[in-house]
Coordinates of C-alpha atoms in Angstrom, one line a residue:
Chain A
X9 CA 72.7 109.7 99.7
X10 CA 76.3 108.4 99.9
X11 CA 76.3 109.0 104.0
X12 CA 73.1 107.1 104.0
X13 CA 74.9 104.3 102.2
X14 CA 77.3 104.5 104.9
X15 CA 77.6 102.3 108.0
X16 CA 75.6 104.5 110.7
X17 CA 77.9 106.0 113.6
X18 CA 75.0 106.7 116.1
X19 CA 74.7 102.2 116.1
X20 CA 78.3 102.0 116.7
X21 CA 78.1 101.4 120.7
X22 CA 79.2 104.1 122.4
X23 CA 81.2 105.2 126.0
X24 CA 76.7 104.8 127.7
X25 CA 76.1 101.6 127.0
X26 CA 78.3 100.7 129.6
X27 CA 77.4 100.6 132.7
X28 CA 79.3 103.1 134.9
X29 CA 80.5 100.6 138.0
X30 CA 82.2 98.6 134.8
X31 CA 84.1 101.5 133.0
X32 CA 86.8 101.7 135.1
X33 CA 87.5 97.9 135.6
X34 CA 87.0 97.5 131.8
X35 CA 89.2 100.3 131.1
X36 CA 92.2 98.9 133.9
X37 CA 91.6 95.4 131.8
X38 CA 92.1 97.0 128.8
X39 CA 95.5 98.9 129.8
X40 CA 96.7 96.0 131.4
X41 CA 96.1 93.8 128.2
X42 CA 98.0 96.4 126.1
X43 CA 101.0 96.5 128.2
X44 CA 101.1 93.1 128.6
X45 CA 101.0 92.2 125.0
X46 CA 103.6 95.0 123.8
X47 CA 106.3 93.8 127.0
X48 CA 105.4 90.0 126.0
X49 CA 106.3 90.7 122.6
X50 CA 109.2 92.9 123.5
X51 CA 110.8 90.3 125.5
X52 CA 110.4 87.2 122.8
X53 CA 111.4 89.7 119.9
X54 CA 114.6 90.5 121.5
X55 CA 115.1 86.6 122.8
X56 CA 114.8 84.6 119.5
X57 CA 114.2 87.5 116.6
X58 CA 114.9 85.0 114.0
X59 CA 112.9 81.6 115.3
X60 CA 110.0 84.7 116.6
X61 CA 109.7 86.1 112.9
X62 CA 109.8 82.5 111.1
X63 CA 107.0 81.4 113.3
X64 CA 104.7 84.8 113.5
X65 CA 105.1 85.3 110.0
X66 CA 103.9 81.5 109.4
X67 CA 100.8 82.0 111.1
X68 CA 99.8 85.6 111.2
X69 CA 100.9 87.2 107.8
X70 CA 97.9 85.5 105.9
X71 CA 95.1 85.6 108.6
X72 CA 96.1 89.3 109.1
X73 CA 95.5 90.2 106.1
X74 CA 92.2 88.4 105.8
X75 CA 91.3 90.2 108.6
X76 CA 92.4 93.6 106.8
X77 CA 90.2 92.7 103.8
X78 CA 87.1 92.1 106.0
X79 CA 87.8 95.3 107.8
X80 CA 88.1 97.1 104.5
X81 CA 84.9 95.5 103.4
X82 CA 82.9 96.9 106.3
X83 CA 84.3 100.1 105.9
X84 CA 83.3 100.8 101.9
X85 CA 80.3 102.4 101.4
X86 CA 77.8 100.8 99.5
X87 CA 77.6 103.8 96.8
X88 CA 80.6 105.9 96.9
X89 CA 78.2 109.1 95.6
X90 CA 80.9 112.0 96.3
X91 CA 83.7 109.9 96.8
X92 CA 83.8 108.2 93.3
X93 CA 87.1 110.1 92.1
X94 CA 88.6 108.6 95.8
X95 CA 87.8 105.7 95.4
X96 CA 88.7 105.3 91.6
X97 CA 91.8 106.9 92.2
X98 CA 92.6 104.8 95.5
X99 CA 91.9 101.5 93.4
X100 CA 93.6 102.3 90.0
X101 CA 96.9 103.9 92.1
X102 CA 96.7 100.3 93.9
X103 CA 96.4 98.3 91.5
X104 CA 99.2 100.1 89.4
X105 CA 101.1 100.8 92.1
X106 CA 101.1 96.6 93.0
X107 CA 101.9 95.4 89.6
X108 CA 104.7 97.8 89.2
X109 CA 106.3 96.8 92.6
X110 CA 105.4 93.2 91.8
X111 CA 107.4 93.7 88.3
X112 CA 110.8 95.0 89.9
X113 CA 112.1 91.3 91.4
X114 CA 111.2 90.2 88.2
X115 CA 113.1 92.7 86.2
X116 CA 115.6 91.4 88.3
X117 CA 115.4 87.9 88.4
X118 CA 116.1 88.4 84.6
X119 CA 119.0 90.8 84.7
X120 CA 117.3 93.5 82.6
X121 CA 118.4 96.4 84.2
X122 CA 121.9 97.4 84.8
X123 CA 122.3 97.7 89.1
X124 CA 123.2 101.3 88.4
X125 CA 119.7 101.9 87.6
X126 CA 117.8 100.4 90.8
X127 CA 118.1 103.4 92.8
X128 CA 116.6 105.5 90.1
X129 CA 113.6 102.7 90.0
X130 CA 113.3 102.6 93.4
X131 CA 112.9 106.5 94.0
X132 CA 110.7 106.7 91.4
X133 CA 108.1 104.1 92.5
X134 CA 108.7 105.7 95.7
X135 CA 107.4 109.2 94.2
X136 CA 104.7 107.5 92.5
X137 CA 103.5 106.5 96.1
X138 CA 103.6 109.6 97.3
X139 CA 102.5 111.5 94.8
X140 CA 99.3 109.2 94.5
X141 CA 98.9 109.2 99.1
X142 CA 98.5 113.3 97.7
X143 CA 96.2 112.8 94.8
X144 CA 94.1 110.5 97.9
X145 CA 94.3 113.7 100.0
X146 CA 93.9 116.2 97.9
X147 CA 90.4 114.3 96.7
X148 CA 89.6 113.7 100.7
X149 CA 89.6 117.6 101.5
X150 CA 87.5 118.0 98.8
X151 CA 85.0 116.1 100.6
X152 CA 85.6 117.4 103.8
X153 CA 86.3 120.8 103.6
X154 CA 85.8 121.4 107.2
X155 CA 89.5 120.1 107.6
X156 CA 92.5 121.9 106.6
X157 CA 94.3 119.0 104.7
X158 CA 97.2 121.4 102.7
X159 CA 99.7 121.2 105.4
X160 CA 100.2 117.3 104.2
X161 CA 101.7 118.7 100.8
X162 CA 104.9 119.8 102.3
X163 CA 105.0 116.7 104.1
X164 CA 105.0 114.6 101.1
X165 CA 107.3 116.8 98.9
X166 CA 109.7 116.6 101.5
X167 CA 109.9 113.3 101.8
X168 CA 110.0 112.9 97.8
X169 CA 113.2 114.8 98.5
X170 CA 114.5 112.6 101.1
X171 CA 113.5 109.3 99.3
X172 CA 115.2 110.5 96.1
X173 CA 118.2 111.1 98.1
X174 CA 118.5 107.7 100.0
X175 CA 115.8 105.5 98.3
X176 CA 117.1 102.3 99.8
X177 CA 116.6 103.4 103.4
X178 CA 113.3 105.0 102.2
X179 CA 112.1 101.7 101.5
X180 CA 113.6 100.3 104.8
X181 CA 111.6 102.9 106.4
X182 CA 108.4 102.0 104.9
X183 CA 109.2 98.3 106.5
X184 CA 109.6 99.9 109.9
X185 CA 107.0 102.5 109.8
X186 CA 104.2 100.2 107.9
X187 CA 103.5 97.7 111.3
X188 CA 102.9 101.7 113.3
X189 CA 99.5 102.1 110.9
X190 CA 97.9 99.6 112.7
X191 CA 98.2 101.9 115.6
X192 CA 96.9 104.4 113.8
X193 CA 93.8 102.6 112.7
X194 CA 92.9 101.4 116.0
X195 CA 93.3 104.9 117.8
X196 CA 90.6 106.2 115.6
X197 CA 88.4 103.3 115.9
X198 CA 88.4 103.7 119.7
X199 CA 87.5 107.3 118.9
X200 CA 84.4 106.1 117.4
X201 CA 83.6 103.1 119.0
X202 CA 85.2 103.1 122.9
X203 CA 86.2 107.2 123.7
X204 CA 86.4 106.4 127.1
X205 CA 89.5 104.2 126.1
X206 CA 91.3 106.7 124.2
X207 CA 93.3 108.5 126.7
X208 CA 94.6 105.8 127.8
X209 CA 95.3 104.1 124.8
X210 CA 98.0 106.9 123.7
X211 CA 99.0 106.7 127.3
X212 CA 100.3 103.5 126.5
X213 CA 101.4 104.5 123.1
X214 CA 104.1 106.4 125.4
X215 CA 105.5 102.9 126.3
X216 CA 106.2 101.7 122.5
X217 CA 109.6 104.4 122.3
X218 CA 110.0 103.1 126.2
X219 CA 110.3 99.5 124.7
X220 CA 112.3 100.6 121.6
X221 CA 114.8 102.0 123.7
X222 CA 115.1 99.2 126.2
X223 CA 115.6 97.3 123.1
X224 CA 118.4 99.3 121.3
X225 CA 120.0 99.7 124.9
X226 CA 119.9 95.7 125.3
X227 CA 120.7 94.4 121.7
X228 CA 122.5 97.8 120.6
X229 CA 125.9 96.4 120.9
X230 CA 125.4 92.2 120.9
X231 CA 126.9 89.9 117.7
X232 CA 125.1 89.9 114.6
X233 CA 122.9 87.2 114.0
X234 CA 124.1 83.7 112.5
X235 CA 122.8 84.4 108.9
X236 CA 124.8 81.5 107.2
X237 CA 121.8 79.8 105.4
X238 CA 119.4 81.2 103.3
X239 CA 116.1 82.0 105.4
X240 CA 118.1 83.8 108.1
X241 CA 119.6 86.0 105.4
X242 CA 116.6 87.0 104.2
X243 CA 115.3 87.9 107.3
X244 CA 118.3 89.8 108.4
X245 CA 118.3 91.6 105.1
X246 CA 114.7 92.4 104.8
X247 CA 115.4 94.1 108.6
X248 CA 118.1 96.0 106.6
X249 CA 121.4 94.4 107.5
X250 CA 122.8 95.2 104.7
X251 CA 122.3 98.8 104.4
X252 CA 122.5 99.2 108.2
X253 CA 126.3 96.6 108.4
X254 CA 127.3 98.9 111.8
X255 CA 124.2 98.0 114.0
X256 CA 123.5 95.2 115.6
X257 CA 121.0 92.5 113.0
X258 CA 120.2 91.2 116.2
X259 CA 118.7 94.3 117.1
X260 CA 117.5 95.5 113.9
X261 CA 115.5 92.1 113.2
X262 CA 114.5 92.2 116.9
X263 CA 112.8 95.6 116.0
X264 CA 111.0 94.5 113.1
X265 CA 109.4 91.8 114.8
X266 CA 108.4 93.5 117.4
X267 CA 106.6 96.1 115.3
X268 CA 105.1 93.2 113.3
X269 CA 104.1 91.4 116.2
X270 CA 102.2 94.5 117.7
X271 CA 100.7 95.0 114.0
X272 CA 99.4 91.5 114.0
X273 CA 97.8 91.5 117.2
X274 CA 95.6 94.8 116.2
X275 CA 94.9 93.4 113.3
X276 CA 93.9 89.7 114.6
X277 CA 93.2 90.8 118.4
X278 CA 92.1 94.1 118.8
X279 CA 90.0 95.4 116.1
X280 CA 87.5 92.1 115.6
X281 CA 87.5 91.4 119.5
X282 CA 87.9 94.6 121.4
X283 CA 85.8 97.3 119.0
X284 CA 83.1 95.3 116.7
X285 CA 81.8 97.6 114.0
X286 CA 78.8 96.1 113.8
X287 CA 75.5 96.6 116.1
X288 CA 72.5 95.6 116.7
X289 CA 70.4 98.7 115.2
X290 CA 67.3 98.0 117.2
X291 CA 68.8 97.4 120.6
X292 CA 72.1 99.9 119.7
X293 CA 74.1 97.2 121.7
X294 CA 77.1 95.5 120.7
X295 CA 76.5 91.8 119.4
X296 CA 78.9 89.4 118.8
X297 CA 79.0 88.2 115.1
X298 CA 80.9 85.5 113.9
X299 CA 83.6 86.8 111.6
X300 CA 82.8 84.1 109.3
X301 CA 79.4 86.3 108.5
X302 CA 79.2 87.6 105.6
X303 CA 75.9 89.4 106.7
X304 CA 78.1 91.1 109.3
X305 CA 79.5 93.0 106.6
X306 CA 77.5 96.3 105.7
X307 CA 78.1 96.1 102.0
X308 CA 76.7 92.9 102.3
X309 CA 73.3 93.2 104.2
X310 CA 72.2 96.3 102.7
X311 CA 69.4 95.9 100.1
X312 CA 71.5 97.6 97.7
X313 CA 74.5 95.8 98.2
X314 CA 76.5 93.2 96.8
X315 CA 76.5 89.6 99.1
X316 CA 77.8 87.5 96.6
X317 CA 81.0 89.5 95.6
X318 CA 81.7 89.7 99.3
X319 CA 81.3 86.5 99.9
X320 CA 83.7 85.6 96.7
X321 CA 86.5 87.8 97.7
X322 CA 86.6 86.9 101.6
X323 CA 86.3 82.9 100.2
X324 CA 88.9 83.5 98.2
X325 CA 90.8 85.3 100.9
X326 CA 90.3 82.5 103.4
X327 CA 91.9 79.9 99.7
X328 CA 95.1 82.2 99.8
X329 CA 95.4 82.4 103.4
X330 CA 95.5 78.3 103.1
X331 CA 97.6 78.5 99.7
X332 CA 99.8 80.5 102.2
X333 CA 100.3 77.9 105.0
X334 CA 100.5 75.6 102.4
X335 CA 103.3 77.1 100.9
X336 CA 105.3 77.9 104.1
X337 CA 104.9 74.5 104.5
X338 CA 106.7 73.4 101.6
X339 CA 108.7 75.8 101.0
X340 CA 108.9 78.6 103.9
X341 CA 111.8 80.7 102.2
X342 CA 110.2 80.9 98.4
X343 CA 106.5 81.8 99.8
X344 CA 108.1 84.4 102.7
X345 CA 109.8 86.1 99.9
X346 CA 106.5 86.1 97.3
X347 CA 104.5 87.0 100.6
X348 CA 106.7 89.9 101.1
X349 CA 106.4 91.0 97.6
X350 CA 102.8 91.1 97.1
X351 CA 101.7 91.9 100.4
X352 CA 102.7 95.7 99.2
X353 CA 99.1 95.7 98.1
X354 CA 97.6 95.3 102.2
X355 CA 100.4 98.4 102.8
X356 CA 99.1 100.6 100.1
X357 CA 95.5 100.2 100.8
X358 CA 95.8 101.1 104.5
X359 CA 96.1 104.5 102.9
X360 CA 93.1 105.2 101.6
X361 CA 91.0 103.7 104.0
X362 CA 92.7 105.5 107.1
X363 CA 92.4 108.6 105.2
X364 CA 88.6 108.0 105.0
X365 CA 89.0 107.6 108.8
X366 CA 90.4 110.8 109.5
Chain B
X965 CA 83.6 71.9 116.2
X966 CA 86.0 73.6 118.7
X967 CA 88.1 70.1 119.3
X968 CA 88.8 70.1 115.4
X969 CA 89.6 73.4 115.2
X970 CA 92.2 73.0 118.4
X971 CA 93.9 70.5 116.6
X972 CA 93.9 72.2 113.0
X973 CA 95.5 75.5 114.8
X974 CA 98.2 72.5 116.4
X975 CA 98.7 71.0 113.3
X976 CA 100.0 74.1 112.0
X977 CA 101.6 75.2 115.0
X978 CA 103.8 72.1 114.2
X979 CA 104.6 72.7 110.7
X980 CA 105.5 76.1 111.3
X981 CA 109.3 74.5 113.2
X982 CA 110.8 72.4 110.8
X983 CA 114.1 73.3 110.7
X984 CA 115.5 75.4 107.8
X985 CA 118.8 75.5 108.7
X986 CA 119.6 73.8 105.7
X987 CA 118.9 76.2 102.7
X988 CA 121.8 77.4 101.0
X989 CA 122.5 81.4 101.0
X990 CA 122.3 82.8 97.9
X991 CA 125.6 83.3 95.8
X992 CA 127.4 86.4 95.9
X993 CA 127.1 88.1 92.5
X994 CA 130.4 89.0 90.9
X995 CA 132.1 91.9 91.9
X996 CA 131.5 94.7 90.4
X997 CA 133.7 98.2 90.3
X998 CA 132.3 100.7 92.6
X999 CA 133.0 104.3 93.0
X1000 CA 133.7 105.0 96.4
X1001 CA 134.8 108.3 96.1
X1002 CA 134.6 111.3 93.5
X1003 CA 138.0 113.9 94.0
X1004 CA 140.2 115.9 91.8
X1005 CA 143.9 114.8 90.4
X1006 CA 146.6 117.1 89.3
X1007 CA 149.1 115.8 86.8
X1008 CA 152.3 117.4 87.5
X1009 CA 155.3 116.6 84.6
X1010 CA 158.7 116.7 86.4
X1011 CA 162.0 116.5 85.0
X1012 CA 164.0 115.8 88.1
X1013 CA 162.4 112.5 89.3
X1014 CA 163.2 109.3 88.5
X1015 CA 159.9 107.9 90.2
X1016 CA 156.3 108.6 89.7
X1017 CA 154.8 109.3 92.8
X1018 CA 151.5 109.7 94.2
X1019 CA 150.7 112.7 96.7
X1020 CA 148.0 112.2 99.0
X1021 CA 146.8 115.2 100.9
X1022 CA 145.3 113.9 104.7
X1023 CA 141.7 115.2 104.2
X1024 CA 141.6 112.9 101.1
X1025 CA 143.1 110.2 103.0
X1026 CA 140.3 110.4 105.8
X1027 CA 138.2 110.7 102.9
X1028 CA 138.9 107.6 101.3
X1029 CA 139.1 106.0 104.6
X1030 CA 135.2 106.5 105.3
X1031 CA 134.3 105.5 102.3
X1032 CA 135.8 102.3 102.7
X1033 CA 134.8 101.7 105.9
X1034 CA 131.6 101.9 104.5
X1035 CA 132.0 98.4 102.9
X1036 CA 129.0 98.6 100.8
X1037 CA 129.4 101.9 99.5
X1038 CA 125.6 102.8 100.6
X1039 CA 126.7 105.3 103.0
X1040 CA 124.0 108.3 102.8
X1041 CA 126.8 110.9 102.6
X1042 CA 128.7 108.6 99.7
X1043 CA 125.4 108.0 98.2
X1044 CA 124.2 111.9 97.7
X1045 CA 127.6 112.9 96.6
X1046 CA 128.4 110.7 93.9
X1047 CA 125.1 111.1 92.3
X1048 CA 124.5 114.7 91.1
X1049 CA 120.8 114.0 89.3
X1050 CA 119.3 111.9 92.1
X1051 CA 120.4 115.3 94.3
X1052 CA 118.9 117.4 92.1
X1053 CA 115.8 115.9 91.8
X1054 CA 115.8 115.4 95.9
X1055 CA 116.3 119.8 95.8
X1056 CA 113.1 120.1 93.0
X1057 CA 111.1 118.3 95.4
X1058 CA 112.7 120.4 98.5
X1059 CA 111.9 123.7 96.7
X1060 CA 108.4 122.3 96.1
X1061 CA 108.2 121.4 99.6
X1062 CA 109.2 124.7 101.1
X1063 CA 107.6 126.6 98.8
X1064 CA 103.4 124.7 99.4
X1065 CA 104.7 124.5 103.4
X1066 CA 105.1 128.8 102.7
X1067 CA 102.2 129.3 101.1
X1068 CA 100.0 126.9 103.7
X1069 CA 101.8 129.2 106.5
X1070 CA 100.5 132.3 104.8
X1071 CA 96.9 131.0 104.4
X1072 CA 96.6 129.6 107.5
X1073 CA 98.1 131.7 109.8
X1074 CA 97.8 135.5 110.4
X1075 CA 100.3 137.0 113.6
X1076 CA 102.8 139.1 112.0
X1077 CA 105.6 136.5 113.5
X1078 CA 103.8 133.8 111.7
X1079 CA 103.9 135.8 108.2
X1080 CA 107.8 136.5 108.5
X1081 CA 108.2 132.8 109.0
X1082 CA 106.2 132.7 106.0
X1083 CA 108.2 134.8 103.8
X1084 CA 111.6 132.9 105.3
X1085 CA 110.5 129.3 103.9
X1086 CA 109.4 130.9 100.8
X1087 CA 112.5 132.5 100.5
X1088 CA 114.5 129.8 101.2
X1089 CA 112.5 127.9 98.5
X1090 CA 113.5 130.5 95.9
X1091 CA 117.7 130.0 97.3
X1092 CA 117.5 126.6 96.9
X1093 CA 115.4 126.9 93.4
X1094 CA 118.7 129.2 92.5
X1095 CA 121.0 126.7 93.8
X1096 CA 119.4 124.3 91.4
X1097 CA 119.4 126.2 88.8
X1098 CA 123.4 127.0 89.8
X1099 CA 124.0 123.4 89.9
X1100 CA 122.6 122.4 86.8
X1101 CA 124.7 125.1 85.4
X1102 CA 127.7 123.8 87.1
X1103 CA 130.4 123.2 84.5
X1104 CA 131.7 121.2 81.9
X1105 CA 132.6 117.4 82.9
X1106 CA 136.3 116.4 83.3
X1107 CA 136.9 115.1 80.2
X1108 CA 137.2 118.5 79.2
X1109 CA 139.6 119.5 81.8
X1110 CA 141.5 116.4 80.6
X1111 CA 141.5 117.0 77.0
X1112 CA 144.6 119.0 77.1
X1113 CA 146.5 116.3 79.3
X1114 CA 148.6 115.0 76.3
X1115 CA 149.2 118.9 75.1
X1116 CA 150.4 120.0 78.4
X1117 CA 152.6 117.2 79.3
X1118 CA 154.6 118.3 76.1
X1119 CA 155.0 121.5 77.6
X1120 CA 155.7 120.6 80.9
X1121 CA 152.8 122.0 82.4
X1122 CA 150.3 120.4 85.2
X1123 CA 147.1 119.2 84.2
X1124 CA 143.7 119.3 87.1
X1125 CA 140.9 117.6 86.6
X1126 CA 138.4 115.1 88.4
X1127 CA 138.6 111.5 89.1
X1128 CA 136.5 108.9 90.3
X1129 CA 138.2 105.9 92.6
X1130 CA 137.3 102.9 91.5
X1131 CA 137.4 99.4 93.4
X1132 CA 138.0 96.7 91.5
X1133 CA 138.2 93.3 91.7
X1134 CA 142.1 91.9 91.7
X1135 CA 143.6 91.8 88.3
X1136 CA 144.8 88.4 86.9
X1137 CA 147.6 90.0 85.1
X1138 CA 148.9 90.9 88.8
X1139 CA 149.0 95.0 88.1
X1140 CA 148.5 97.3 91.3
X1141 CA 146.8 100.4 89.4
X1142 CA 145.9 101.7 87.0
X1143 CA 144.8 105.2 85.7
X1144 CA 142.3 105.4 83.0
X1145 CA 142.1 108.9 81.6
X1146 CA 139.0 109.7 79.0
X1147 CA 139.9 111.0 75.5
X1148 CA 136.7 112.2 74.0
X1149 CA 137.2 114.2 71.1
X1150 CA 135.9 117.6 71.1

């Protein structure tokens, strides 16, 4: 019942519909446009880090995570049947998890907790994360006990232990590894949707450390970054300049745009252009649908399903991505460091939806 | 359609450049004392001096010198040795790590090889469950080894104990040091 409710794999289009002369060319394009991208961004990243993140952030954060929404829309099943306890768990541990993160700059703000204390805070909403990424998995390999999911308990306790050891660069970690899940998500939508482009996809995974090195070999030893006024300081400290003051902001800012930049463009390039989710059932061929849609969206155009809630929460997606730009506007400091804040809600829902992925 | 979305997407491309050079950095909050380094301190009453001196050993020295190179104090190191409970937490979720990555090794795999790895990381779950258990279990803190400062000073004997250094912000009253020792009663 629940797989019924599902969006249907065999519509997806697959490696035969197209034609053969075109797979190689197609597959050349797509390599080409994947190295292009990651050295283009490489190279402006390590040029101007600070003007690259002010202006990527000003235009990408919010569509990007429009984008994410409408991608997590199309993925939910229109009756979550077996999945229920995931999918209550995955939305009560979000919702917690967001207001409690949400809650610490404003315990903060107010001076209501001695600074001794932070750490403690921070490793502990760090736990809860974990711990609630294993309540997600343990619930998952119930559902799919063809997969052997208990080798991602030692995993997490371990890095319980190494957060509650160092839970600043924990955090820091999360900024650097969070822009990588992108990655993830699109390697297993090409496995659904374009196999044939898999191989060499991770192939040109192998160039990301390639680039990460040139990087750290360029801006390794070059000055820190001019961080004398108030945006620039946040930027450097958000790339963890101050828990990092022995390596080069330059290149620790450089870094985290890069990431962000490749985490931008799979979210706003590659997953609605390059892999559409959505076919035509009757011919099984790919057709373009306008993102704007809603229609496109499975939970939407079932009989069963629910058009006008989509329809509210991706209008009301597009209000905040305009409340956004609006904000930046005005005040680009303020809203980057409210955007930063809330936007722990797009990071902590990537996990249960990739985990229904895998 | 396409012209007025061209110049919407402009339009914003301009906004996004206004300079912000302008916007103050935030003020430094007040300094605060920090620990940089947790040792031990022996008290030694002598008779024949006429000035109170302070013996540094070398290791300490080197000690002291990396934690203040670290000029936030959030070096890793620094960090896990000044704070016993966040460590021991850290080794409850290493034992618990070890011991489900034993127990997944001994469902999942069969070899003999594989089952002696097996027993290893289960063993080593159980040392460093002991450890814990040792640490918790560690001993008194130094205010009892400095209870009997005042006691043995009368008689002339030395006095060990721990201390924490401290960096503080400059005195107004123009003092160098100072040394504060706890007197809790018993």
């Amino acid at each position: 019942m629940e797989r019924a409710a599902q969006l249907n794999p065999a519509a997806w289009p697959s490696e035969d519909s197209i034609p053969i002369v075109g797979r190689g060319r197609s597959t050349r394009l797509f390599a080409s446009t994947l190295i292009a991208c990651a050295c283009l961004s490489a190279l402006l990243a390590g040029w101007l880090p600070l003007q690259v993140s002010v202006i990527t952030v000003f235009l990408f954060a919010g569509p990007h995570n429009w984008f994410e929404l409408r991608y997590f829309l199309m993925r939910l099943p229109v009756r979550f049947g077996k999945s229920r306890n995931f999918f209550l768990v995955a939305f009560a541990g979000l919702g917690l998890l967001t207001l409690s993160y949400i809650s610490l700059p404003v315990l903060n703000s107010f001076n209501l907790l001695p600074d001794r204390l932070w750490p403690y805070l921070l490793a502990s909403w760090n736990t809860l994360m974990l711990l609630w990424i294993a309540a997600l998995v343990w619930l998952r390999g119930k559902n799919k006990r063809a997969r052997n999911w208990s080798a991602v308990y030692p995993i997490i306790f371990a890095l319980c232990s190494l957060n509650w050891l160092a839970p600043e660069f924990f955090s820091l970690g999360i900024v650097y590894l969070h822009p990588l899940v992108a990655l993830w998500f699109f390697d297993r939508h090409l496995a659904r949707t374009r196999p044939g482009w898999l191989r060499i996809y991770r192939r040109c995974l192998c160039l990301l450390p390639i680039l990460l090195l040139l990087m750290l070999w360029q801006l390794g030893q070059t000055a820190a970054l001019p961080d004398d006024n108030g945006l620039f300081w946040r930027i450097t400290q958000q790339s963890g300049a101050q828990l990092l003051p022995n390596v080069s902001s330059r290149l620790l800012v450089g870094t985290h745009v890069f990431l962000e930049m490749l985490h931008y463009g799979v979210w706003l390039v590659a997953l609605p252009l390059i892999a559409p989710l959505a076919n035509d059932q009757a011919s099984k061929q790919p057709v373009p649908r306008a993102i704007w849609k809603v229609r496109s969206v499975p939970v939407a155009r079932h009989p069963r399903g629910f058009p006008k809630l989509i329809t509210t929460a991706l209008a009301l997606g597009a209000f905040v991505v305009f409340l956004l730009w609006l904000g930046f506007s005005t005040d680009y400091a303020t809203t980057r460091d409210i955007y930063f804040t809330v936007a722990i809600a797009h990071v902590l829902a990537e996990a249960p939806f990739l985990l229904r992925m895998l | 359609m396409k012209t007025t979305f061209s110049i919407c997407f402009c339009l914003l491309l301009l906004t996004a450049i206004p300079a912000y050079g302008d916007i103050a950095r935030p003020q430094p909050s007040p300094q605060t004392p920090r620990i940089v380094l947790h040792t031990s301190l022996t008290i030694v009453p002598d008779n024949k001096a006429y000035e109170a001196r302070l013996q540094i050993s070398q290791s300490s020295l080197q000690e002291l010198r990396a934690a203040l190179n670290d000029t936030n104090g959030n070096s890793i190191a620094g960090g896990i040795m000044r704070n016993s409970t966040r460590t021991m937490i850290a080794g409850v979720f290493m034992f618990l790590s070890l011991s489900f990555a034993g127990v997944w090794l001994a469902r999942s795999m069969q070899t003999r090889g594989q089952k002696i790895v097996a027993s290893l990381l289960l063993g080593t779950a159980v040392l460093g469950a002991a450890t814990i258990i040792v640490q918790a279990n560690a001993g008194p803190p130094s205010s009892f080894y400095w209870k009997k400062l005042s006691q043995n000073l009368s008689h002339g004997a030395s006095t060990s104990g721990g201390i924490d250094i401290e960096i503080v912000a400059d005195p107004t009253d123009g003092r160098g040091m100072k040394l504060i020792m706890p007197t809790r009663p018993d």
